[in-house]
JSON list of C-alpha atoms in Angstrom, two decimals:
[
{"chain": "A", "resi": 1, "resn": "MET", "atom": "CA", "xyz": [96.52, 124.60, 85.34]},
{"chain": "A", "resi": 2, "resn": "LEU", "atom": "CA", "xyz": [95.12, 121.09, 85.61]},
{"chain": "A", "resi": 3, "resn": "ASP", "atom": "CA", "xyz": [94.27, 119.38, 82.34]},
{"chain": "A", "resi": 4, "resn": "TYR", "atom": "CA", "xyz": [90.96, 117.55, 82.71]},
{"chain": "A", "resi": 5, "resn": "THR", "atom": "CA", "xyz": [90.76, 116.67, 79.01]},
{"chain": "A", "resi": 6, "resn": "LYS", "atom": "CA", "xyz": [93.17, 113.71, 79.15]},
{"chain": "A", "resi": 7, "resn": "SER", "atom": "CA", "xyz": [90.48, 111.57, 80.77]},
{"chain": "A", "resi": 8, "resn": "PRO", "atom": "CA", "xyz": [87.24, 110.93, 78.87]},
{"chain": "A", "resi": 9, "resn": "ASP", "atom": "CA", "xyz": [85.24, 111.55, 82.05]},
{"chain": "A", "resi": 10, "resn": "GLY", "atom": "CA", "xyz": [87.11, 114.77, 82.89]},
{"chain": "A", "resi": 11, "resn": "LEU", "atom": "CA", "xyz": [88.67, 113.41, 86.06]},
{"chain": "A", "resi": 12, "resn": "VAL", "atom": "CA", "xyz": [92.20, 113.64, 87.47]},
{"chain": "A", "resi": 13, "resn": "PRO", "atom": "CA", "xyz": [93.63, 111.28, 90.10]},
{"chain": "A", "resi": 14, "resn": "ALA", "atom": "CA", "xyz": [94.43, 112.82, 93.47]},
{"chain": "A", "resi": 15, "resn": "ILE", "atom": "CA", "xyz": [97.04, 111.14, 95.65]},
{"chain": "A", "resi": 16, "resn": "ILE", "atom": "CA", "xyz": [96.43, 111.89, 99.33]},
{"chain": "A", "resi": 17, "resn": "GLN", "atom": "CA", "xyz": [99.52, 111.97, 101.58]},
{"chain": "A", "resi": 18, "resn": "ASP", "atom": "CA", "xyz": [99.77, 112.62, 105.31]},
{"chain": "A", "resi": 19, "resn": "ASN", "atom": "CA", "xyz": [101.70, 115.85, 105.76]},
{"chain": "A", "resi": 20, "resn": "THR", "atom": "CA", "xyz": [103.35, 114.67, 108.98]},
{"chain": "A", "resi": 21, "resn": "THR", "atom": "CA", "xyz": [104.11, 111.00, 108.44]},
{"chain": "A", "resi": 22, "resn": "GLY", "atom": "CA", "xyz": [104.58, 111.04, 104.66]},
{"chain": "A", "resi": 23, "resn": "LYS", "atom": "CA", "xyz": [102.31, 107.99, 104.31]},
{"chain": "A", "resi": 24, "resn": "VAL", "atom": "CA", "xyz": [100.12, 107.75, 101.21]},
{"chain": "A", "resi": 25, "resn": "LEU", "atom": "CA", "xyz": [96.60, 107.48, 102.61]},
{"chain": "A", "resi": 26, "resn": "MET", "atom": "CA", "xyz": [94.42, 106.93, 99.57]},
{"chain": "A", "resi": 27, "resn": "LEU", "atom": "CA", "xyz": [93.81, 107.66, 95.91]},
{"chain": "A", "resi": 28, "resn": "GLY", "atom": "CA", "xyz": [90.69, 109.45, 94.71]},
{"chain": "A", "resi": 29, "resn": "TYR", "atom": "CA", "xyz": [89.47, 111.35, 91.66]},
{"chain": "A", "resi": 30, "resn": "MET", "atom": "CA", "xyz": [88.43, 114.95, 91.15]},
{"chain": "A", "resi": 31, "resn": "ASN", "atom": "CA", "xyz": [86.65, 116.88, 88.48]},
{"chain": "A", "resi": 32, "resn": "GLU", "atom": "CA", "xyz": [87.04, 120.63, 88.25]},
{"chain": "A", "resi": 33, "resn": "GLU", "atom": "CA", "xyz": [84.11, 121.27, 90.58]},
{"chain": "A", "resi": 34, "resn": "ALA", "atom": "CA", "xyz": [85.50, 118.95, 93.26]},
{"chain": "A", "resi": 35, "resn": "TYR", "atom": "CA", "xyz": [88.90, 120.57, 92.92]},
{"chain": "A", "resi": 36, "resn": "ASN", "atom": "CA", "xyz": [87.48, 124.08, 93.38]},
{"chain": "A", "resi": 37, "resn": "LYS", "atom": "CA", "xyz": [85.42, 122.97, 96.39]},
{"chain": "A", "resi": 38, "resn": "THR", "atom": "CA", "xyz": [88.57, 121.48, 97.94]},
{"chain": "A", "resi": 39, "resn": "VAL", "atom": "CA", "xyz": [90.49, 124.71, 97.39]},
{"chain": "A", "resi": 40, "resn": "ASN", "atom": "CA", "xyz": [87.71, 126.90, 98.76]},
{"chain": "A", "resi": 41, "resn": "GLU", "atom": "CA", "xyz": [86.82, 124.82, 101.83]},
{"chain": "A", "resi": 42, "resn": "GLY", "atom": "CA", "xyz": [90.21, 123.32, 102.74]},
{"chain": "A", "resi": 43, "resn": "LYS", "atom": "CA", "xyz": [88.79, 119.80, 103.04]},
{"chain": "A", "resi": 44, "resn": "VAL", "atom": "CA", "xyz": [89.33, 117.20, 100.33]},
{"chain": "A", "resi": 45, "resn": "THR", "atom": "CA", "xyz": [86.33, 116.62, 98.09]},
{"chain": "A", "resi": 46, "resn": "PHE", "atom": "CA", "xyz": [86.32, 113.87, 95.45]},
{"chain": "A", "resi": 47, "resn": "TYR", "atom": "CA", "xyz": [84.10, 112.91, 92.55]},
{"chain": "A", "resi": 48, "resn": "SER", "atom": "CA", "xyz": [82.68, 109.41, 92.93]},
{"chain": "A", "resi": 49, "resn": "ARG", "atom": "CA", "xyz": [82.96, 107.42, 89.71]},
{"chain": "A", "resi": 50, "resn": "THR", "atom": "CA", "xyz": [80.34, 104.91, 90.88]},
{"chain": "A", "resi": 51, "resn": "ARG", "atom": "CA", "xyz": [77.75, 107.30, 92.35]},
{"chain": "A", "resi": 52, "resn": "LYS", "atom": "CA", "xyz": [78.43, 110.02, 89.77]},
{"chain": "A", "resi": 53, "resn": "CYS", "atom": "CA", "xyz": [78.49, 112.80, 92.34]},
{"chain": "A", "resi": 54, "resn": "MET", "atom": "CA", "xyz": [80.85, 114.80, 94.53]},
{"chain": "A", "resi": 55, "resn": "TRP", "atom": "CA", "xyz": [81.58, 113.73, 98.09]},
{"chain": "A", "resi": 56, "resn": "THR", "atom": "CA", "xyz": [83.65, 115.33, 100.80]},
{"chain": "A", "resi": 57, "resn": "LYS", "atom": "CA", "xyz": [85.77, 112.79, 102.63]},
{"chain": "A", "resi": 58, "resn": "GLY", "atom": "CA", "xyz": [84.57, 112.73, 106.25]},
{"chain": "A", "resi": 59, "resn": "GLU", "atom": "CA", "xyz": [81.11, 114.20, 105.66]},
{"chain": "A", "resi": 60, "resn": "THR", "atom": "CA", "xyz": [79.53, 111.14, 107.31]},
{"chain": "A", "resi": 61, "resn": "SER", "atom": "CA", "xyz": [82.37, 109.76, 109.46]},
{"chain": "A", "resi": 62, "resn": "GLY", "atom": "CA", "xyz": [83.89, 113.05, 110.61]},
{"chain": "A", "resi": 63, "resn": "ASN", "atom": "CA", "xyz": [87.29, 111.86, 109.38]},
{"chain": "A", "resi": 64, "resn": "PHE", "atom": "CA", "xyz": [88.01, 114.89, 107.21]},
{"chain": "A", "resi": 65, "resn": "LEU", "atom": "CA", "xyz": [91.20, 115.35, 105.20]},
{"chain": "A", "resi": 66, "resn": "ASN", "atom": "CA", "xyz": [92.37, 118.88, 106.00]},
{"chain": "A", "resi": 67, "resn": "VAL", "atom": "CA", "xyz": [94.42, 120.31, 103.16]},
{"chain": "A", "resi": 68, "resn": "VAL", "atom": "CA", "xyz": [97.96, 121.51, 103.82]},
{"chain": "A", "resi": 69, "resn": "SER", "atom": "CA", "xyz": [99.17, 121.82, 100.23]},
{"chain": "A", "resi": 70, "resn": "MET", "atom": "CA", "xyz": [98.21, 120.86, 96.68]},
{"chain": "A", "resi": 71, "resn": "ALA", "atom": "CA", "xyz": [100.60, 120.31, 93.78]},
{"chain": "A", "resi": 72, "resn": "GLU", "atom": "CA", "xyz": [100.19, 119.30, 90.15]},
{"chain": "A", "resi": 73, "resn": "ASP", "atom": "CA", "xyz": [102.57, 116.87, 88.51]},
{"chain": "A", "resi": 74, "resn": "CYS", "atom": "CA", "xyz": [104.71, 117.77, 85.49]},
{"chain": "A", "resi": 75, "resn": "ASP", "atom": "CA", "xyz": [101.98, 116.74, 83.00]},
{"chain": "A", "resi": 76, "resn": "HIS", "atom": "CA", "xyz": [99.26, 118.68, 84.85]},
{"chain": "A", "resi": 77, "resn": "ASP", "atom": "CA", "xyz": [97.02, 115.61, 85.04]},
{"chain": "A", "resi": 78, "resn": "THR", "atom": "CA", "xyz": [97.64, 114.32, 88.59]},
{"chain": "A", "resi": 79, "resn": "LEU", "atom": "CA", "xyz": [97.41, 115.95, 92.01]},
{"chain": "A", "resi": 80, "resn": "LEU", "atom": "CA", "xyz": [99.45, 115.38, 95.14]},
{"chain": "A", "resi": 81, "resn": "ILE", "atom": "CA", "xyz": [97.52, 116.64, 98.15]},
{"chain": "A", "resi": 82, "resn": "LYS", "atom": "CA", "xyz": [99.18, 116.75, 101.57]},
{"chain": "A", "resi": 83, "resn": "VAL", "atom": "CA", "xyz": [96.72, 116.66, 104.43]},
{"chain": "A", "resi": 84, "resn": "ASN", "atom": "CA", "xyz": [96.26, 116.48, 108.17]},
{"chain": "A", "resi": 85, "resn": "PRO", "atom": "CA", "xyz": [93.67, 113.70, 108.62]},
{"chain": "A", "resi": 86, "resn": "ASP", "atom": "CA", "xyz": [91.13, 113.89, 111.43]},
{"chain": "A", "resi": 87, "resn": "GLY", "atom": "CA", "xyz": [91.07, 110.10, 111.80]},
{"chain": "A", "resi": 88, "resn": "PRO", "atom": "CA", "xyz": [91.37, 106.85, 109.83]},
{"chain": "A", "resi": 89, "resn": "THR", "atom": "CA", "xyz": [91.15, 107.38, 106.09]},
{"chain": "A", "resi": 90, "resn": "CYS", "atom": "CA", "xyz": [89.83, 104.07, 104.76]},
{"chain": "A", "resi": 91, "resn": "HIS", "atom": "CA", "xyz": [86.14, 103.22, 104.96]},
{"chain": "A", "resi": 92, "resn": "THR", "atom": "CA", "xyz": [87.18, 99.94, 106.64]},
{"chain": "A", "resi": 93, "resn": "GLY", "atom": "CA", "xyz": [88.52, 101.89, 109.61]},
{"chain": "A", "resi": 94, "resn": "ALA", "atom": "CA", "xyz": [92.16, 101.37, 108.65]},
{"chain": "A", "resi": 95, "resn": "ASP", "atom": "CA", "xyz": [94.57, 104.29, 108.72]},
{"chain": "A", "resi": 96, "resn": "THR", "atom": "CA", "xyz": [95.22, 103.96, 104.97]},
{"chain": "A", "resi": 97, "resn": "CYS", "atom": "CA", "xyz": [93.53, 102.24, 102.05]},
{"chain": "A", "resi": 98, "resn": "TRP", "atom": "CA", "xyz": [96.49, 99.84, 101.99]},
{"chain": "A", "resi": 99, "resn": "ASN", "atom": "CA", "xyz": [95.80, 98.80, 105.59]},
{"chain": "A", "resi": 100, "resn": "GLU", "atom": "CA", "xyz": [99.03, 100.39, 106.80]},
{"chain": "A", "resi": 101, "resn": "GLU", "atom": "CA", "xyz": [99.58, 102.03, 110.15]},
{"chain": "A", "resi": 102, "resn": "ASN", "atom": "CA", "xyz": [99.83, 105.78, 109.67]},
{"chain": "A", "resi": 103, "resn": "LYS", "atom": "CA", "xyz": [102.64, 106.34, 112.09]},
{"chain": "A", "resi": 104, "resn": "MET", "atom": "CA", "xyz": [105.59, 108.69, 111.80]},
{"chain": "A", "resi": 105, "resn": "ASN", "atom": "CA", "xyz": [109.05, 107.14, 111.63]},
{"chain": "A", "resi": 106, "resn": "PRO", "atom": "CA", "xyz": [110.72, 108.57, 114.77]},
{"chain": "A", "resi": 107, "resn": "LEU", "atom": "CA", "xyz": [113.95, 109.09, 112.82]},
{"chain": "A", "resi": 108, "resn": "LEU", "atom": "CA", "xyz": [112.20, 111.84, 110.86]},
{"chain": "A", "resi": 109, "resn": "PHE", "atom": "CA", "xyz": [111.90, 113.81, 114.10]},
{"chain": "A", "resi": 110, "resn": "LEU", "atom": "CA", "xyz": [115.66, 114.36, 114.08]},
{"chain": "A", "resi": 111, "resn": "SER", "atom": "CA", "xyz": [115.27, 116.73, 111.12]},
{"chain": "A", "resi": 112, "resn": "GLU", "atom": "CA", "xyz": [112.40, 118.48, 112.89]},
{"chain": "A", "resi": 113, "resn": "LEU", "atom": "CA", "xyz": [114.53, 118.82, 116.03]},
{"chain": "A", "resi": 114, "resn": "ASN", "atom": "CA", "xyz": [117.41, 120.16, 113.96]},
{"chain": "A", "resi": 115, "resn": "ASP", "atom": "CA", "xyz": [115.05, 122.77, 112.48]},
{"chain": "A", "resi": 116, "resn": "PHE", "atom": "CA", "xyz": [113.92, 123.76, 115.98]},
{"chain": "A", "resi": 117, "resn": "ILE", "atom": "CA", "xyz": [117.50, 124.11, 117.23]},
{"chain": "A", "resi": 118, "resn": "GLU", "atom": "CA", "xyz": [118.42, 126.19, 114.16]},
{"chain": "A", "resi": 119, "resn": "LYS", "atom": "CA", "xyz": [115.51, 128.49, 114.95]},
{"chain": "A", "resi": 120, "resn": "ARG", "atom": "CA", "xyz": [116.78, 128.82, 118.53]},
{"chain": "A", "resi": 121, "resn": "HIS", "atom": "CA", "xyz": [120.21, 129.70, 117.13]},
{"chain": "A", "resi": 122, "resn": "GLN", "atom": "CA", "xyz": [118.72, 132.42, 114.94]},
{"chain": "A", "resi": 123, "resn": "GLU", "atom": "CA", "xyz": [116.37, 133.93, 117.54]},
{"chain": "A", "resi": 124, "resn": "MET", "atom": "CA", "xyz": [118.33, 133.22, 120.77]},
{"chain": "A", "resi": 125, "resn": "PRO", "atom": "CA", "xyz": [115.28, 133.60, 123.08]},
{"chain": "A", "resi": 126, "resn": "GLU", "atom": "CA", "xyz": [116.04, 134.34, 126.70]},
{"chain": "A", "resi": 127, "resn": "GLY", "atom": "CA", "xyz": [115.40, 131.54, 129.18]},
{"chain": "A", "resi": 128, "resn": "SER", "atom": "CA", "xyz": [116.06, 128.77, 126.65]},
{"chain": "A", "resi": 129, "resn": "TYR", "atom": "CA", "xyz": [118.56, 126.05, 127.61]},
{"chain": "A", "resi": 130, "resn": "THR", "atom": "CA", "xyz": [119.54, 125.75, 123.95]},
{"chain": "A", "resi": 131, "resn": "THR", "atom": "CA", "xyz": [120.23, 129.49, 123.84]},
{"chain": "A", "resi": 132, "resn": "SER", "atom": "CA", "xyz": [122.46, 129.17, 126.91]},
{"chain": "A", "resi": 133, "resn": "LEU", "atom": "CA", "xyz": [124.49, 126.48, 125.18]},
{"chain": "A", "resi": 134, "resn": "PHE", "atom": "CA", "xyz": [125.09, 128.70, 122.15]},
{"chain": "A", "resi": 135, "resn": "LYS", "atom": "CA", "xyz": [126.07, 131.57, 124.43]},
{"chain": "A", "resi": 136, "resn": "ASP", "atom": "CA", "xyz": [128.56, 129.35, 126.30]},
{"chain": "A", "resi": 137, "resn": "GLY", "atom": "CA", "xyz": [130.50, 128.82, 123.08]},
{"chain": "A", "resi": 138, "resn": "LEU", "atom": "CA", "xyz": [131.97, 126.02, 121.01]},
{"chain": "A", "resi": 139, "resn": "ASN", "atom": "CA", "xyz": [134.24, 124.52, 123.67]},
{"chain": "A", "resi": 140, "resn": "ARG", "atom": "CA", "xyz": [131.41, 124.14, 126.17]},
{"chain": "A", "resi": 141, "resn": "MET", "atom": "CA", "xyz": [129.10, 122.61, 123.55]},
{"chain": "A", "resi": 142, "resn": "ALA", "atom": "CA", "xyz": [131.77, 120.08, 122.57]},
{"chain": "A", "resi": 143, "resn": "GLN", "atom": "CA", "xyz": [132.41, 119.33, 126.24]},
{"chain": "A", "resi": 144, "resn": "LYS", "atom": "CA", "xyz": [128.70, 118.63, 126.80]},
{"chain": "A", "resi": 145, "resn": "VAL", "atom": "CA", "xyz": [128.71, 116.09, 123.96]},
{"chain": "A", "resi": 146, "resn": "GLY", "atom": "CA", "xyz": [131.66, 114.36, 125.62]},
{"chain": "A", "resi": 147, "resn": "GLU", "atom": "CA", "xyz": [130.00, 114.39, 129.04]},
{"chain": "A", "resi": 148, "resn": "GLU", "atom": "CA", "xyz": [126.78, 112.92, 127.70]},
{"chain": "A", "resi": 149, "resn": "ALA", "atom": "CA", "xyz": [128.71, 110.29, 125.70]},
{"chain": "A", "resi": 150, "resn": "LEU", "atom": "CA", "xyz": [130.48, 109.22, 128.90]},
{"chain": "A", "resi": 151, "resn": "GLU", "atom": "CA", "xyz": [127.18, 108.95, 130.75]},
{"chain": "A", "resi": 152, "resn": "LEU", "atom": "CA", "xyz": [125.86, 106.82, 127.87]},
{"chain": "A", "resi": 153, "resn": "VAL", "atom": "CA", "xyz": [128.82, 104.47, 128.17]},
{"chain": "A", "resi": 154, "resn": "ILE", "atom": "CA", "xyz": [128.33, 104.16, 131.94]},
{"chain": "A", "resi": 155, "resn": "GLU", "atom": "CA", "xyz": [124.67, 103.26, 131.52]},
{"chain": "A", "resi": 156, "resn": "ALA", "atom": "CA", "xyz": [125.49, 100.79, 128.74]},
{"chain": "A", "resi": 157, "resn": "CYS", "atom": "CA", "xyz": [127.98, 98.97, 130.96]},
{"chain": "A", "resi": 158, "resn": "ASN", "atom": "CA", "xyz": [126.35, 99.22, 134.37]},
{"chain": "A", "resi": 159, "resn": "GLY", "atom": "CA", "xyz": [122.87, 100.68, 133.98]},
{"chain": "A", "resi": 160, "resn": "THR", "atom": "CA", "xyz": [119.49, 99.90, 132.52]},
{"chain": "A", "resi": 161, "resn": "ASP", "atom": "CA", "xyz": [118.28, 99.99, 128.93]},
{"chain": "A", "resi": 162, "resn": "GLU", "atom": "CA", "xyz": [115.90, 102.80, 129.88]},
{"chain": "A", "resi": 163, "resn": "ARG", "atom": "CA", "xyz": [118.69, 104.95, 131.27]},
{"chain": "A", "resi": 164, "resn": "MET", "atom": "CA", "xyz": [120.90, 104.14, 128.30]},
{"chain": "A", "resi": 165, "resn": "ILE", "atom": "CA", "xyz": [118.22, 105.45, 125.93]},
{"chain": "A", "resi": 166, "resn": "TYR", "atom": "CA", "xyz": [117.80, 108.53, 128.14]},
{"chain": "A", "resi": 167, "resn": "GLU", "atom": "CA", "xyz": [121.51, 109.39, 128.17]},
{"chain": "A", "resi": 168, "resn": "GLY", "atom": "CA", "xyz": [121.87, 108.58, 124.47]},
{"chain": "A", "resi": 169, "resn": "SER", "atom": "CA", "xyz": [119.07, 111.03, 123.73]},
{"chain": "A", "resi": 170, "resn": "ASP", "atom": "CA", "xyz": [120.89, 113.69, 125.74]},
{"chain": "A", "resi": 171, "resn": "MET", "atom": "CA", "xyz": [124.04, 113.05, 123.75]},
{"chain": "A", "resi": 172, "resn": "LEU", "atom": "CA", "xyz": [122.21, 113.24, 120.43]},
{"chain": "A", "resi": 173, "resn": "TYR", "atom": "CA", "xyz": [120.52, 116.51, 121.36]},
{"chain": "A", "resi": 174, "resn": "HIS", "atom": "CA", "xyz": [123.83, 118.13, 122.36]},
{"chain": "A", "resi": 175, "resn": "LEU", "atom": "CA", "xyz": [125.46, 116.77, 119.19]},
{"chain": "A", "resi": 176, "resn": "ILE", "atom": "CA", "xyz": [122.81, 118.50, 117.05]},
{"chain": "A", "resi": 177, "resn": "VAL", "atom": "CA", "xyz": [123.41, 121.73, 118.98]},
{"chain": "A", "resi": 178, "resn": "LEU", "atom": "CA", "xyz": [127.14, 121.41, 118.28]},
{"chain": "A", "resi": 179, "resn": "LEU", "atom": "CA", "xyz": [126.51, 120.69, 114.59]},
{"chain": "A", "resi": 180, "resn": "THR", "atom": "CA", "xyz": [124.20, 123.70, 114.35]},
{"chain": "A", "resi": 181, "resn": "SER", "atom": "CA", "xyz": [126.87, 125.96, 115.84]},
{"chain": "A", "resi": 182, "resn": "LYS", "atom": "CA", "xyz": [129.16, 124.86, 113.00]},
{"chain": "A", "resi": 183, "resn": "GLY", "atom": "CA", "xyz": [126.54, 125.38, 110.30]},
{"chain": "A", "resi": 184, "resn": "LEU", "atom": "CA", "xyz": [126.06, 121.64, 109.85]},
{"chain": "A", "resi": 185, "resn": "ARG", "atom": "CA", "xyz": [123.05, 119.30, 110.12]},
{"chain": "A", "resi": 186, "resn": "ILE", "atom": "CA", "xyz": [122.36, 115.80, 111.39]},
{"chain": "A", "resi": 187, "resn": "GLU", "atom": "CA", "xyz": [121.37, 114.75, 107.84]},
{"chain": "A", "resi": 188, "resn": "GLN", "atom": "CA", "xyz": [124.99, 115.21, 106.77]},
{"chain": "A", "resi": 189, "resn": "MET", "atom": "CA", "xyz": [126.01, 112.50, 109.21]},
{"chain": "A", "resi": 190, "resn": "ALA", "atom": "CA", "xyz": [123.26, 110.27, 107.84]},
{"chain": "A", "resi": 191, "resn": "GLU", "atom": "CA", "xyz": [124.58, 110.90, 104.33]},
{"chain": "A", "resi": 192, "resn": "GLU", "atom": "CA", "xyz": [128.08, 109.97, 105.48]},
{"chain": "A", "resi": 193, "resn": "LEU", "atom": "CA", "xyz": [126.77, 106.69, 106.87]},
{"chain": "A", "resi": 194, "resn": "MET", "atom": "CA", "xyz": [124.96, 106.02, 103.58]},
{"chain": "A", "resi": 195, "resn": "VAL", "atom": "CA", "xyz": [128.23, 106.49, 101.70]},
{"chain": "A", "resi": 196, "resn": "ARG", "atom": "CA", "xyz": [130.02, 104.12, 104.09]},
{"chain": "A", "resi": 197, "resn": "HIS", "atom": "CA", "xyz": [127.32, 101.51, 103.53]},
{"chain": "A", "resi": 198, "resn": "LYS", "atom": "CA", "xyz": [128.04, 101.31, 99.80]},
{"chain": "A", "resi": 199, "resn": "PRO", "atom": "CA", "xyz": [130.14, 98.39, 98.53]},
{"chain": "A", "resi": 200, "resn": "GLY", "atom": "CA", "xyz": [133.77, 99.31, 98.04]},
{"chain": "A", "resi": 201, "resn": "TRP", "atom": "CA", "xyz": [133.84, 102.12, 100.60]},
{"chain": "A", "resi": 202, "resn": "LYS", "atom": "CA", "xyz": [137.22, 102.45, 102.21]},
{"chain": "A", "resi": 203, "resn": "LYS", "atom": "CA", "xyz": [138.04, 104.25, 105.41]},
{"chain": "A", "resi": 204, "resn": "HIS", "atom": "CA", "xyz": [140.18, 107.36, 104.91]}
]
């Protein structure tokens, strides 16, 4: 339960974060009425400290903040609201109120892809190439990683940058399939690289 009594004006700060990119879009304030309106309508409504009234973000611009989730902090006096924005968030036209570009880091897609491949492994839908790889077994999956790695090397030495990226993407996809078959994830490789990056790491 949110505690509105900690602020003399009965307001709690609400941090707005893009659910997809993870970018913090803006900070606003809510009273209990604005909070309830947000919950009921699924679009973020704030209380304006200058105009002394409620306002739904996007009611004039059309750039609504569509609620995905809402969470209170440990002291019950701050909200974290994850949203899918309909457009730029800042009144200046910028993506965020810090004039940042609200763009997803492509590296984050690797986790999303790993989730998708895990789902394929669980459901094994017919007609899926990923399903066929799992059905072919571990040796074939490992072989595919090797084949794609070789094609990557060929493009790196004698091809174009575009083809190198293409073949490298193939290799990475097949590597994630192989990891999934072993109950592993791509994040574990990232963690290994993080460990290696620390001072004093020694190869074993």
